[in-house]
mmCIF file of C-alpha atoms in Angstrom:
data_model
loop_
_atom_site.group_PDB
_atom_site.id
_atom_site.type_symbol
_atom_site.label_atom_id
_atom_site.label_comp_id
_atom_site.label_asym_id
_atom_site.label_seq_id
_atom_site.Cartn_x
_atom_site.Cartn_y
_atom_site.Cartn_z
ATOM 1 C CA MET A 209 30.650 23.506 12.386
ATOM 2 C CA SER A 210 27.101 22.242 13.146
ATOM 3 C CA ASN A 211 26.448 25.531 15.104
ATOM 4 C CA GLU A 212 26.773 27.464 11.865
ATOM 5 C CA ILE A 213 24.157 25.328 10.158
ATOM 6 C CA ASP A 214 21.747 25.722 13.070
ATOM 7 C CA ARG A 215 21.799 29.478 12.956
ATOM 8 C CA PRO A 216 18.461 30.902 11.744
ATOM 9 C CA TRP A 217 20.086 33.159 9.127
ATOM 10 C CA ASN A 218 21.808 30.194 7.488
ATOM 11 C CA ARG A 219 18.627 28.108 7.455
ATOM 12 C CA ASN A 220 16.507 30.947 6.070
ATOM 13 C CA ALA A 221 18.982 31.839 3.354
ATOM 14 C CA ALA A 222 19.319 28.120 2.481
ATOM 15 C CA VAL A 223 15.521 27.737 2.348
ATOM 16 C CA SER A 224 15.244 30.748 0.058
ATOM 17 C CA PHE A 225 18.071 29.607 -2.147
ATOM 18 C CA ALA A 226 16.652 26.041 -2.357
ATOM 19 C CA PHE A 227 13.185 27.368 -3.168
ATOM 20 C CA GLY A 228 14.676 29.583 -5.873
ATOM 21 C CA ALA A 229 16.711 26.740 -7.371
ATOM 22 C CA LEU A 230 13.699 24.454 -7.505
ATOM 23 C CA ALA A 231 11.467 27.197 -8.864
ATOM 24 C CA GLY A 232 14.083 28.201 -11.467
ATOM 25 C CA PHE A 233 14.426 24.584 -12.651
ATOM 26 C CA VAL A 234 10.645 24.041 -12.855
ATOM 27 C CA ILE A 235 9.975 27.445 -14.537
ATOM 28 C CA TRP A 236 12.606 26.821 -17.166
ATOM 29 C CA PHE A 237 11.481 23.274 -17.846
ATOM 30 C CA ALA A 238 7.781 24.153 -17.909
ATOM 31 C CA SER A 239 8.353 27.256 -20.082
ATOM 32 C CA VAL A 240 10.219 25.343 -22.674
ATOM 33 C CA ARG A 241 7.691 22.534 -22.758
ATOM 34 C CA LEU A 242 4.657 24.799 -22.843
ATOM 35 C CA THR A 243 5.922 27.434 -25.295
ATOM 36 C CA GLY A 244 7.980 25.166 -27.607
ATOM 37 C CA HIS A 245 10.918 27.541 -27.646
ATOM 38 C CA ARG A 246 14.459 26.499 -26.704
ATOM 39 C CA GLU A 247 14.890 29.622 -24.643
ATOM 40 C CA PRO A 248 11.793 30.633 -22.736
ATOM 41 C CA TRP A 249 12.490 34.360 -23.132
ATOM 42 C CA ASP A 250 11.857 33.966 -26.871
ATOM 43 C CA ASP A 251 8.139 33.442 -26.246
ATOM 44 C CA ASP A 252 5.747 36.384 -26.430
ATOM 45 C CA SER A 253 3.156 34.927 -24.002
ATOM 46 C CA GLY A 254 4.803 36.295 -20.848
ATOM 47 C CA PHE A 255 4.575 32.920 -19.076
ATOM 48 C CA TYR A 256 8.286 32.941 -18.231
ATOM 49 C CA PHE A 257 8.402 36.487 -16.986
ATOM 50 C CA TRP A 258 5.288 36.239 -14.781
ATOM 51 C CA TYR A 259 6.322 32.975 -13.218
ATOM 52 C CA LEU A 260 9.826 34.380 -12.379
ATOM 53 C CA LEU A 261 8.139 37.398 -10.853
ATOM 54 C CA GLY A 262 5.666 35.169 -8.939
ATOM 55 C CA ALA A 263 8.463 32.960 -7.549
ATOM 56 C CA GLY A 264 10.221 36.049 -6.292
ATOM 57 C CA VAL A 265 7.109 37.407 -4.644
ATOM 58 C CA LEU A 266 6.410 34.055 -2.949
ATOM 59 C CA SER A 267 9.992 33.909 -1.654
ATOM 60 C CA GLY A 268 9.827 37.508 -0.373
ATOM 61 C CA ILE A 269 6.632 36.757 1.572
ATOM 62 C CA VAL A 270 8.005 33.560 3.117
ATOM 63 C CA VAL A 271 11.650 34.645 3.686
ATOM 64 C CA PRO A 272 11.704 38.468 3.765
ATOM 65 C CA ARG A 273 15.458 38.616 4.335
ATOM 66 C CA TYR A 274 18.430 37.574 2.227
ATOM 67 C CA PHE A 275 17.330 39.269 -0.986
ATOM 68 C CA TRP A 276 20.187 37.575 -2.893
ATOM 69 C CA ALA A 277 19.291 33.969 -2.044
ATOM 70 C CA CYS A 278 16.135 33.456 -4.148
ATOM 71 C CA PRO A 279 17.333 35.156 -7.378
ATOM 72 C CA LEU A 280 20.665 33.368 -7.113
ATOM 73 C CA GLY A 281 18.824 30.054 -6.623
ATOM 74 C CA ILE A 282 16.558 30.832 -9.567
ATOM 75 C CA TYR A 283 19.645 31.463 -11.721
ATOM 76 C CA VAL A 284 21.270 28.219 -10.627
ATOM 77 C CA GLY A 285 18.086 26.196 -11.094
ATOM 78 C CA GLN A 286 17.570 27.564 -14.613
ATOM 79 C CA ALA A 287 21.231 27.006 -15.532
ATOM 80 C CA VAL A 288 21.005 23.406 -14.336
ATOM 81 C CA ALA A 289 17.806 22.860 -16.310
ATOM 82 C CA MET A 290 19.294 24.503 -19.401
ATOM 83 C CA LEU A 291 22.523 22.482 -19.281
ATOM 84 C CA THR A 292 21.138 19.075 -18.294
ATOM 85 C CA LEU A 293 17.665 18.582 -19.643
ATOM 86 C CA LEU A 294 17.337 20.446 -22.865
ATOM 87 C CA GLN A 295 19.115 20.863 -26.121
ATOM 88 C CA PHE A 296 20.641 24.278 -26.481
ATOM 89 C CA GLY A 297 22.153 26.193 -29.327
ATOM 90 C CA SER A 298 25.427 27.979 -29.895
ATOM 91 C CA LEU A 299 24.203 30.993 -27.984
ATOM 92 C CA ALA A 300 23.921 29.078 -24.715
ATOM 93 C CA PRO A 301 27.030 30.622 -23.181
ATOM 94 C CA LEU A 302 25.670 34.081 -23.893
ATOM 95 C CA GLY A 303 22.336 33.046 -22.351
ATOM 96 C CA LEU A 304 24.104 31.819 -19.230
ATOM 97 C CA LEU A 305 26.153 34.986 -18.861
ATOM 98 C CA VAL A 306 23.693 37.657 -19.949
ATOM 99 C CA ALA A 307 20.048 36.604 -20.340
ATOM 100 C CA LEU A 308 19.700 34.378 -17.282
ATOM 101 C CA PRO A 309 21.105 36.944 -14.854
ATOM 102 C CA ILE A 310 18.822 39.656 -16.303
ATOM 103 C CA MET A 311 15.787 37.363 -16.078
ATOM 104 C CA SER A 312 16.768 36.275 -12.570
ATOM 105 C CA ALA A 313 16.726 39.948 -11.655
ATOM 106 C CA VAL A 314 12.986 39.853 -12.419
ATOM 107 C CA SER A 315 12.645 37.534 -9.476
ATOM 108 C CA LEU A 316 14.562 40.071 -7.338
ATOM 109 C CA VAL A 317 11.888 42.635 -8.181
ATOM 110 C CA GLY A 318 9.279 40.094 -7.216
ATOM 111 C CA TRP A 319 11.139 39.376 -3.960
ATOM 112 C CA CYS A 320 11.021 43.085 -3.086
ATOM 113 C CA VAL A 321 7.268 43.127 -3.676
ATOM 114 C CA GLY A 322 6.855 40.008 -1.542
ATOM 115 C CA ALA A 323 9.016 41.462 1.267
ATOM 116 C CA VAL A 324 6.857 44.591 1.282
ATOM 117 C CA ILE A 325 3.729 42.457 1.441
ATOM 118 C CA HIS A 326 5.276 40.504 4.340
ATOM 119 C CA TRP A 327 6.214 43.742 6.146
ATOM 120 C CA LEU A 328 2.756 45.263 5.655
ATOM 121 C CA THR A 329 0.928 42.171 6.892
ATOM 122 C CA ALA A 330 3.222 41.996 9.915
ATOM 123 C CA LYS A 331 2.386 45.658 10.685
ATOM 124 C CA VAL A 332 -1.295 45.086 10.341
ATOM 125 C CA HIS A 333 -1.117 41.972 12.474
ATOM 126 C CA SER A 334 0.827 43.798 15.216
ATOM 127 C CA ARG A 335 -1.761 46.631 15.255
ATOM 128 C CA PHE A 336 -4.620 44.227 15.581
ATOM 129 C CA SER A 337 -2.775 42.324 18.309
ATOM 130 C CA GLN A 338 -2.190 45.571 20.248
ATOM 131 C CA ALA A 339 -5.792 46.653 19.785
ATOM 132 C CA SER A 340 -7.162 43.383 21.145
ATOM 133 C CA GLU A 341 -5.123 43.573 24.377
#
């Protein structure tokens, strides 16, 4: 059993998921506190959207595999924040089933951007390494 935990793919997926869960929790909590809205997607400032996108980009740069792990973690982190820390209204179940998955998909787009950035920087780095030899 410990061999499965030591595999790099499990560690990388777990790191991406944990980062996403922590980021989702913090983004939800900070969005609600800064905007004053119960649901952060109700705010027009874009804070919530841009931070979800940024968390996805950062995850894609650091862990450019396991595209599902960070958005899933962001969903879980936001759901935990929504259910444990804050008061929520009668539309909370709808938010959990519809709005949170859609907004977590924003982080998937960010992850794709981050993975492309990772891939491009790896390509540039390999070219400079080959040129210096």
